[in-house]
XYZ file of N, CA and C in Angstrom:
630
model
N 0.847 -1.178 0.000
C 0.000 0.000 0.000
C 0.884 1.230 0.000
N 0.594 2.194 -0.864
C 1.372 3.425 -0.907
C 0.446 4.576 -1.230
N 0.527 5.612 -0.417
C -0.238 6.818 -0.652
C 0.747 7.943 -0.863
N 0.646 8.647 -1.999
C 1.619 9.679 -2.321
C 0.916 10.999 -2.575
N 1.430 12.084 -1.987
C 0.935 13.420 -2.241
C 2.071 14.250 -2.825
N 1.919 14.752 -4.028
C 2.876 15.577 -4.762
C 4.086 14.812 -5.255
N 4.706 13.979 -4.400
C 5.921 13.288 -4.815
C 6.066 12.030 -4.007
N 6.842 11.060 -4.538
C 6.969 9.761 -3.895
C 8.381 9.538 -3.445
N 8.522 8.963 -2.241
C 9.827 8.570 -1.729
C 9.780 7.077 -1.502
N 10.524 6.309 -2.320
C 10.377 4.861 -2.309
C 11.296 4.190 -1.325
N 11.099 4.404 -0.043
C 11.940 3.789 0.964
C 11.212 2.616 1.585
N 11.838 1.480 1.629
C 11.259 0.303 2.252
C 12.051 -0.007 3.495
N 11.358 -0.079 4.612
C 12.039 -0.320 5.876
C 12.052 -1.813 6.181
N 12.836 -2.566 5.438
C 13.028 -3.976 5.736
C 14.359 -4.075 6.452
N 14.351 -3.860 7.750
C 15.575 -3.740 8.519
C 16.068 -5.114 8.926
N 17.326 -5.428 8.576
C 17.854 -6.767 8.772
C 18.602 -6.853 10.088
N 18.057 -7.595 11.027
C 18.711 -7.900 12.284
C 18.471 -9.372 12.571
N 19.114 -9.865 13.607
C 18.971 -11.281 13.924
C 17.701 -11.502 14.718
N 16.583 -11.306 14.063
C 15.277 -11.484 14.663
C 14.364 -12.093 13.616
N 13.262 -12.748 14.044
C 12.383 -13.404 13.086
C 11.691 -12.403 12.186
N 11.562 -12.756 10.928
C 10.834 -11.926 9.971
C 9.542 -12.633 9.631
N 8.481 -11.878 9.528
C 7.192 -12.431 9.164
C 6.789 -11.878 7.811
N 6.560 -12.757 6.872
C 6.183 -12.338 5.528
C 4.717 -11.939 5.513
N 4.330 -11.326 4.407
C 2.946 -10.956 4.249
C 2.734 -9.480 4.502
N 1.480 -9.114 4.695
C 1.136 -7.718 4.879
C 1.769 -7.163 6.142
N 2.314 -5.957 6.013
C 2.985 -5.324 7.143
C 2.034 -4.382 7.856
N 0.913 -4.902 8.287
C -0.058 -4.076 8.988
C 0.346 -3.930 10.443
N 0.084 -2.740 11.007
C 0.404 -2.510 12.401
C -0.526 -3.355 13.262
N 0.040 -4.015 14.272
C -0.723 -4.914 15.119
C -1.808 -4.158 15.870
N -2.943 -4.835 16.111
C -4.020 -4.244 16.888
C -3.692 -4.228 18.372
N -2.751 -5.068 18.808
C -2.396 -5.180 20.214
C -1.177 -4.331 20.511
N -1.207 -3.659 21.638
C -0.068 -2.870 22.096
C 0.202 -3.217 23.546
N 1.432 -3.021 24.024
C 1.754 -3.347 25.410
C 0.973 -2.479 26.394
N 0.802 -3.017 27.600
C 0.146 -2.250 28.657
C 1.104 -1.262 29.316
N 2.406 -1.558 29.278
C 3.381 -0.725 29.965
C 3.770 0.512 29.176
N 4.810 1.181 29.690
C 5.274 2.444 29.109
C 6.232 2.180 27.953
N 6.052 2.914 26.859
C 6.954 2.881 25.714
C 7.609 4.256 25.608
N 8.934 4.279 25.571
C 9.645 5.555 25.464
C 10.593 5.529 24.277
N 10.865 6.694 23.704
C 11.859 6.838 22.637
C 12.798 7.970 23.023
N 14.040 7.852 22.595
C 15.052 8.832 22.972
C 16.080 8.977 21.861
N 16.465 10.209 21.570
C 17.585 10.472 20.667
C 18.870 10.327 21.466
N 19.711 9.363 21.076
C 20.979 9.163 21.774
C 22.137 9.792 21.017
N 21.913 10.146 19.758
C 22.941 10.825 18.963
C 22.265 11.507 17.785
N 22.768 12.670 17.425
C 22.280 13.385 16.245
C 23.399 14.271 15.738
N 23.753 14.107 14.499
C 24.809 14.943 13.942
C 24.628 15.075 12.442
N 25.200 16.129 11.896
C 25.129 16.389 10.468
C 24.799 17.845 10.210
N 24.995 18.272 8.981
C 24.753 19.664 8.616
C 23.277 20.028 8.622
N 22.397 19.011 8.618
C 20.960 19.273 8.636
C 20.354 19.218 10.014
N 21.136 18.899 11.029
C 20.578 18.833 12.386
C 21.619 19.304 13.394
N 21.724 20.604 13.514
C 22.576 21.187 14.545
C 22.094 20.720 15.914
N 22.953 20.759 16.922
C 22.552 20.292 18.259
C 21.226 20.891 18.705
N 20.335 19.997 19.138
C 19.046 20.427 19.644
C 17.968 20.618 18.612
N 18.252 20.354 17.330
C 17.256 20.588 16.281
C 16.583 19.316 15.775
N 16.921 18.148 16.331
C 16.246 16.900 15.991
C 15.740 16.276 17.285
N 14.491 15.879 17.293
C 13.903 15.300 18.490
C 12.924 14.197 18.108
N 12.593 13.344 19.077
C 11.657 12.245 18.833
C 10.580 12.258 19.907
N 9.412 11.754 19.531
C 8.263 11.724 20.423
C 7.524 10.406 20.225
N 7.247 9.720 21.325
C 6.451 8.496 21.246
C 4.989 8.863 21.071
N 4.284 8.118 20.219
C 2.842 8.320 20.087
C 2.151 7.912 21.380
N 1.169 8.664 21.783
C 0.476 8.370 23.039
C -0.255 7.036 23.007
N -0.610 6.571 21.804
C -1.313 5.291 21.694
C -0.357 4.118 21.479
N 0.965 4.373 21.568
C 2.007 3.343 21.489
C 2.096 2.675 20.117
N 1.604 3.338 19.092
C 1.643 2.770 17.743
C 2.917 3.109 17.000
N 3.775 3.968 17.569
C 4.997 4.333 16.880
C 5.626 5.565 17.495
N 6.452 6.235 16.702
C 7.086 7.462 17.168
C 7.301 8.419 16.004
N 7.588 9.672 16.354
C 7.776 10.729 15.376
C 9.177 11.310 15.517
N 9.800 11.590 14.390
C 11.049 12.333 14.367
C 10.740 13.724 13.852
N 11.175 14.733 14.588
C 10.910 16.117 14.191
C 12.235 16.828 13.941
N 12.387 17.324 12.719
C 13.562 18.112 12.342
C 13.162 19.586 12.331
N 13.881 20.403 13.074
C 13.494 21.798 13.211
C 14.171 22.713 12.197
N 15.253 22.281 11.573
C 15.974 23.174 10.656
C 16.746 22.350 9.630
N 16.022 21.514 8.902
C 16.635 20.581 7.953
C 16.237 21.007 6.550
N 17.026 21.889 5.940
C 16.694 22.478 4.638
C 17.940 22.530 3.771
N 17.815 22.057 2.531
C 18.860 22.218 1.519
C 18.351 23.206 0.480
N 19.235 24.071 -0.010
C 18.803 25.075 -0.976
C 19.930 25.409 -1.946
N 19.542 25.895 -3.112
C 20.518 26.232 -4.156
C 19.947 27.317 -5.049
N 20.858 28.063 -5.714
C 20.442 29.117 -6.627
C 20.196 30.438 -5.918
N 20.095 31.499 -6.707
C 19.764 32.797 -6.145
C 20.810 33.358 -5.203
N 22.078 33.004 -5.406
C 23.128 33.530 -4.555
C 23.320 32.806 -3.246
N 22.632 31.668 -3.057
C 22.785 30.881 -1.829
C 24.191 30.287 -1.778
N 24.737 30.176 -0.578
C 26.053 29.557 -0.383
C 26.058 28.169 -1.021
N 27.031 27.878 -1.889
C 27.059 26.569 -2.569
C 27.042 25.376 -1.615
N 27.550 25.540 -0.394
C 27.568 24.421 0.558
C 26.173 24.084 1.070
N 25.205 24.985 0.853
C 23.845 24.760 1.352
C 23.061 23.795 0.478
N 23.620 23.430 -0.683
C 22.871 22.550 -1.589
C 22.746 21.130 -1.065
N 23.595 20.759 -0.093
C 23.520 19.417 0.494
C 23.428 19.526 2.011
N 22.449 18.832 2.569
C 22.303 18.751 4.015
C 22.027 17.299 4.403
N 22.605 16.867 5.517
C 22.354 15.499 5.969
C 22.173 15.482 7.480
N 21.514 14.435 7.954
C 21.311 14.260 9.394
C 21.247 12.777 9.710
N 22.039 12.346 10.678
C 21.938 10.983 11.185
C 21.471 11.038 12.626
N 20.348 10.384 12.887
C 19.760 10.348 14.219
C 19.790 8.916 14.726
N 20.291 8.731 15.955
C 20.251 7.438 16.612
C 19.121 7.413 17.617
N 18.188 6.483 17.461
C 16.992 6.423 18.301
C 16.967 5.109 19.068
N 16.695 5.189 20.365
C 16.510 4.001 21.200
C 15.049 3.952 21.632
N 14.433 2.804 21.433
C 13.049 2.578 21.855
C 13.064 1.593 23.015
N 12.497 1.985 24.128
C 12.410 1.116 25.303
C 10.982 0.610 25.418
N 10.831 -0.728 25.492
C 9.508 -1.341 25.472
C 9.305 -2.179 26.734
N 8.052 -2.461 27.094
C 7.779 -3.290 28.271
C 8.296 -4.713 28.095
N 8.633 -5.352 29.196
C 9.090 -6.741 29.165
C 8.014 -7.629 28.550
N 8.474 -8.608 27.766
C 7.549 -9.547 27.145
C 7.051 -9.127 25.782
N 7.565 -7.991 25.267
C 7.131 -7.502 23.968
C 8.342 -7.143 23.112
N 8.159 -7.196 21.813
C 9.135 -6.659 20.882
C 8.388 -6.071 19.692
N 9.122 -5.390 18.814
C 8.458 -4.641 17.745
C 9.277 -4.677 16.466
N 8.600 -4.368 15.378
C 9.229 -4.130 14.083
C 8.727 -2.800 13.561
N 9.495 -2.189 12.663
C 9.016 -0.996 11.957
C 8.153 -1.469 10.797
N 6.866 -1.131 10.855
C 5.931 -1.597 9.839
C 5.722 -0.584 8.716
N 5.696 0.685 9.059
C 5.427 1.721 8.072
C 6.253 2.959 8.392
N 6.541 3.736 7.376
C 7.189 5.032 7.568
C 6.480 6.067 6.697
N 6.242 7.213 7.278
C 5.534 8.288 6.595
C 6.440 9.515 6.615
N 6.893 9.946 5.421
C 7.828 11.063 5.307
C 7.088 12.308 4.842
N 7.423 13.448 5.453
C 6.734 14.685 5.120
C 7.717 15.836 5.046
N 7.433 16.778 4.195
C 8.283 17.953 4.078
C 7.675 18.961 3.132
N 8.508 19.877 2.709
C 8.058 20.914 1.795
C 9.103 21.113 0.704
N 8.657 21.328 -0.509
C 9.555 21.570 -1.641
C 9.185 22.881 -2.314
N 10.202 23.653 -2.623
C 10.038 24.850 -3.451
C 11.098 24.769 -4.549
N 10.774 24.006 -5.581
C 11.700 23.789 -6.683
C 11.218 24.566 -7.904
N 12.041 25.503 -8.340
C 11.693 26.265 -9.535
C 11.857 25.406 -10.784
N 11.244 25.827 -11.867
C 11.373 25.098 -13.126
C 12.843 25.013 -13.528
N 13.305 23.799 -13.798
C 14.696 23.570 -14.145
C 15.541 23.091 -12.981
N 15.018 23.178 -11.759
C 15.735 22.714 -10.570
C 15.304 21.293 -10.218
N 16.162 20.589 -9.500
C 15.842 19.238 -9.046
C 16.220 19.095 -7.573
N 15.567 18.159 -6.915
C 15.879 17.838 -5.532
C 16.021 16.343 -5.374
N 16.717 15.938 -4.336
C 16.933 14.516 -4.081
C 16.887 14.260 -2.588
N 16.240 13.172 -2.220
C 16.282 12.691 -0.843
C 16.829 11.275 -0.848
N 17.852 11.057 -0.038
C 18.456 9.728 0.101
C 18.325 9.301 1.559
N 17.904 8.061 1.769
C 17.711 7.565 3.130
C 18.456 6.256 3.334
N 18.923 6.066 4.544
C 19.650 4.850 4.903
C 19.298 4.503 6.342
N 18.764 3.289 6.543
C 18.334 2.856 7.868
C 19.048 1.573 8.241
N 19.517 1.516 9.462
C 20.132 0.263 9.904
C 20.128 0.186 11.424
N 20.122 -1.042 11.900
C 20.157 -1.294 13.331
C 21.599 -1.422 13.806
N 21.855 -0.918 14.986
C 23.158 -1.086 15.615
C 23.543 -2.564 15.640
N 24.771 -2.861 15.213
C 25.255 -4.236 15.224
C 24.893 -5.033 13.998
N 24.128 -4.442 13.075
C 23.746 -5.149 11.854
C 24.649 -4.717 10.704
N 25.096 -5.678 9.912
C 25.914 -5.363 8.743
C 25.057 -5.023 7.534
N 23.756 -5.211 7.646
C 22.839 -4.939 6.536
C 22.170 -3.585 6.718
N 21.930 -2.920 5.610
C 21.179 -1.678 5.660
C 20.390 -1.524 4.378
N 19.460 -0.605 4.415
C 18.611 -0.348 3.252
C 18.860 1.069 2.766
N 19.341 1.205 1.543
C 19.630 2.522 0.980
C 18.762 2.742 -0.255
N 18.015 3.804 -0.236
C 17.182 4.168 -1.388
C 17.268 5.670 -1.601
N 16.847 6.119 -2.778
C 16.810 7.546 -3.043
C 15.701 7.850 -4.040
N 15.225 9.092 -3.981
C 14.166 9.533 -4.888
C 14.462 10.962 -5.337
N 14.231 11.221 -6.616
C 14.466 12.545 -7.181
C 13.146 13.276 -7.395
N 13.204 14.596 -7.348
C 12.043 15.454 -7.538
C 12.416 16.542 -8.546
N 11.501 16.909 -9.399
C 11.784 17.904 -10.431
C 10.834 19.083 -10.313
N 11.374 20.294 -10.521
C 10.540 21.473 -10.524
C 9.833 21.650 -11.865
N 8.775 22.428 -11.908
C 8.294 23.242 -10.793
C 7.484 22.426 -9.779
N 7.775 22.654 -8.514
C 7.092 21.968 -7.425
C 7.110 22.899 -6.232
N 5.930 23.264 -5.749
C 5.832 24.198 -4.630
C 4.706 23.755 -3.710
N 5.052 23.174 -2.594
C 4.042 22.721 -1.649
C 4.548 21.588 -0.792
N 3.642 21.039 -0.005
C 3.990 19.921 0.860
C 4.092 18.641 0.041
N 4.963 17.758 0.467
C 5.005 16.413 -0.095
C 4.896 15.422 1.051
N 4.330 14.295 0.764
C 4.142 13.245 1.763
C 4.120 11.890 1.079
N 4.836 10.921 1.622
C 4.776 9.562 1.110
C 4.612 8.591 2.253
N 4.027 7.461 1.954
C 3.856 6.393 2.940
C 4.388 5.098 2.360
N 5.309 4.444 3.045
C 5.889 3.183 2.590
C 5.660 2.097 3.623
N 5.266 0.946 3.154
C 4.982 -0.194 4.021
C 6.018 -1.278 3.787
N 6.643 -1.758 4.860
C 7.645 -2.814 4.738
C 7.005 -4.099 4.222
N 7.612 -4.773 3.251
C 7.050 -6.008 2.717
C 7.134 -7.174 3.687
N 8.011 -7.084 4.681
C 8.140 -8.116 5.706
C 8.476 -7.440 7.019
N 7.991 -8.014 8.109
C 8.221 -7.453 9.432
C 9.425 -8.135 10.065
N 10.424 -7.343 10.422
C 11.642 -7.872 11.030
C 11.738 -7.308 12.431
N 11.645 -8.190 13.425
C 11.518 -7.775 14.810
C 12.858 -7.702 15.522
N 12.977 -6.720 16.411
C 14.137 -6.628 17.286
C 14.144 -7.854 18.193
N 15.305 -8.492 18.407
C 15.341 -9.659 19.295
C 14.783 -9.331 20.669
N 14.016 -10.259 21.211
C 13.417 -10.048 22.522
C 14.484 -9.779 23.580
N 14.156 -8.874 24.473
C 15.007 -8.498 25.603
C 16.309 -7.834 25.167
N 16.377 -7.360 23.943
C 17.532 -6.598 23.479
C 17.102 -5.176 23.142
N 18.024 -4.266 23.308
C 17.777 -2.879 22.957
C 18.856 -2.431 21.980
N 18.440 -2.013 20.806
C 19.379 -1.613 19.767
C 19.049 -0.226 19.263
N 20.082 0.472 18.842
C 19.897 1.810 18.290
C 19.461 1.698 16.831
N 18.401 2.398 16.490
C 17.977 2.511 15.096
C 18.589 3.789 14.540
N 19.507 3.647 13.595
C 20.159 4.795 12.964
C 19.376 5.221 11.730
N 18.957 6.453 11.716
C 18.159 7.011 10.625
C 18.992 8.090 9.961
N 19.452 7.820 8.762
C 20.353 8.739 8.058
C 19.644 9.283 6.825
N 19.451 10.582 6.785
C 18.736 11.220 5.679
C 19.598 12.316 5.069
N 19.590 12.380 3.749
C 20.334 13.404 3.016
C 19.413 14.108 2.038
N 19.509 15.428 1.973
C 18.776 16.223 1.002
C 19.766 16.950 0.096
N 19.465 17.001 -1.207
C 20.288 17.745 -2.159
C 19.375 18.555 -3.077
N 19.833 19.730 -3.449
C 19.119 20.558 -4.420
C 20.112 21.030 -5.469
N 19.723 20.913 -6.727
C 20.543 21.379 -7.856
C 19.748 22.455 -8.583
N 20.306 23.659 -8.670
C 19.583 24.758 -9.307
C 19.376 24.524 -10.793
N 20.279 23.778 -11.437
C 20.128 23.488 -12.862
C 19.995 24.749 -13.693
N 18.975 24.776 -14.535
C 18.744 25.932 -15.410
C 17.780 26.943 -14.801
N 17.411 26.737 -13.550
C 16.407 27.593 -12.923
C 16.998 28.941 -12.516
N 16.105 29.869 -12.215
C 16.500 31.154 -11.639
C 15.877 31.260 -10.249
N 16.486 32.051 -9.393
C 15.985 32.175 -8.032
C 16.446 31.030 -7.156
N 15.945 30.999 -5.932
C 16.343 29.996 -4.947
C 15.340 28.860 -4.891
N 15.853 27.630 -4.913
C 15.028 26.436 -4.741
C 15.429 25.754 -3.440
N 14.496 25.035 -2.839
C 14.797 24.373 -1.568
C 14.011 23.084 -1.423
N 14.530 22.210 -0.568
C 13.905 20.924 -0.235
C 14.105 20.731 1.257
N 13.046 20.376 1.972
C 13.172 20.295 3.416
C 12.398 19.128 3.997
N 12.796 18.763 5.219
C 12.033 17.837 6.044
C 11.170 18.612 7.029
N 11.051 19.922 6.816
C 10.214 20.780 7.642
C 9.417 21.688 6.728
N 8.591 22.533 7.322
C 7.877 23.544 6.551
C 8.099 24.889 7.203
N 7.908 25.944 6.442
C 8.091 27.284 6.994
C 6.983 27.638 7.976
N 5.871 26.916 7.909
C 4.733 27.219 8.775
C 4.795 26.458 10.096
N 5.732 25.514 10.236
C 5.813 24.742 11.468
C 6.496 23.418 11.219
N 6.611 22.630 12.261
C 7.309 21.357 12.157
C 6.446 20.306 11.471
N 7.072 19.492 10.634
C 6.409 18.392 9.947
C 7.129 17.117 10.352
N 6.405 16.188 10.932
C 7.026 15.003 11.497
C 7.223 13.901 10.475
N 8.314 13.147 10.646
C 8.485 11.861 9.987
C 7.954 10.804 10.950
N 7.071 9.948 10.482
C 6.376 9.005 11.350
C 6.875 7.582 11.121
N 7.122 6.861 12.206
C 7.473 5.452 12.152
C 6.433 4.676 12.952
N 5.811 3.685 12.318
C 4.764 2.903 12.966
C 5.250 1.506 13.323
N 4.846 1.037 14.516
C 5.264 -0.262 15.024
C 4.288 -1.365 14.638
N 4.816 -2.574 14.597
C 4.013 -3.790 14.695
C 4.530 -4.530 15.929
N 3.630 -4.842 16.855
C 4.008 -5.470 18.128
C 3.741 -6.970 18.109
N 4.606 -7.726 18.781
C 4.320 -9.127 19.077
C 4.814 -9.425 20.478
N 4.239 -10.446 21.102
C 4.706 -10.901 22.410
C 5.906 -11.828 22.236
N 6.835 -11.728 23.148
C 8.019 -12.588 23.081
C 7.677 -14.019 23.499
């Protein structure tokens, strides 16, 4: 299942760790733990996330968590500093779950804003991997101007890969944005935020009992 508004980002979160994978539909489980679920940023660095500008929030219904980037914008053209055309951010997230439960990332919903003039292009590259895993998933998607507005994509993992029971691992979320002015005039930009406020990247869980 994929729902796309304005542009599509084809990222599949099939995260490879030493945990059982369940094939089939990656629907979020109807059952959630009774205990407390917390998420925490343990590391954040990169030109797109200065200290204190990336944060995470657990959903109150325990269905997942949100990553919020407060100043993650790449821009080019119109006299902008050439170094601004590329921005990246790597966030390390730890999810603490109640005993007797484990989870997989079932869905990811990416949101942002694009202001690409005619002749300009933008690119988003994503890389997700679990601490201690030699496997990772790298994908990228290009966007072409003219494009002015919010973009949103939803990607569903084709298989659910669960964190090993009673283990806690860091989920590293590495995102890169690039903008090329090309033949355009003026300034073009691509962001994981909007000028009107914060736009969250959403990660949804599928829960199982250990």
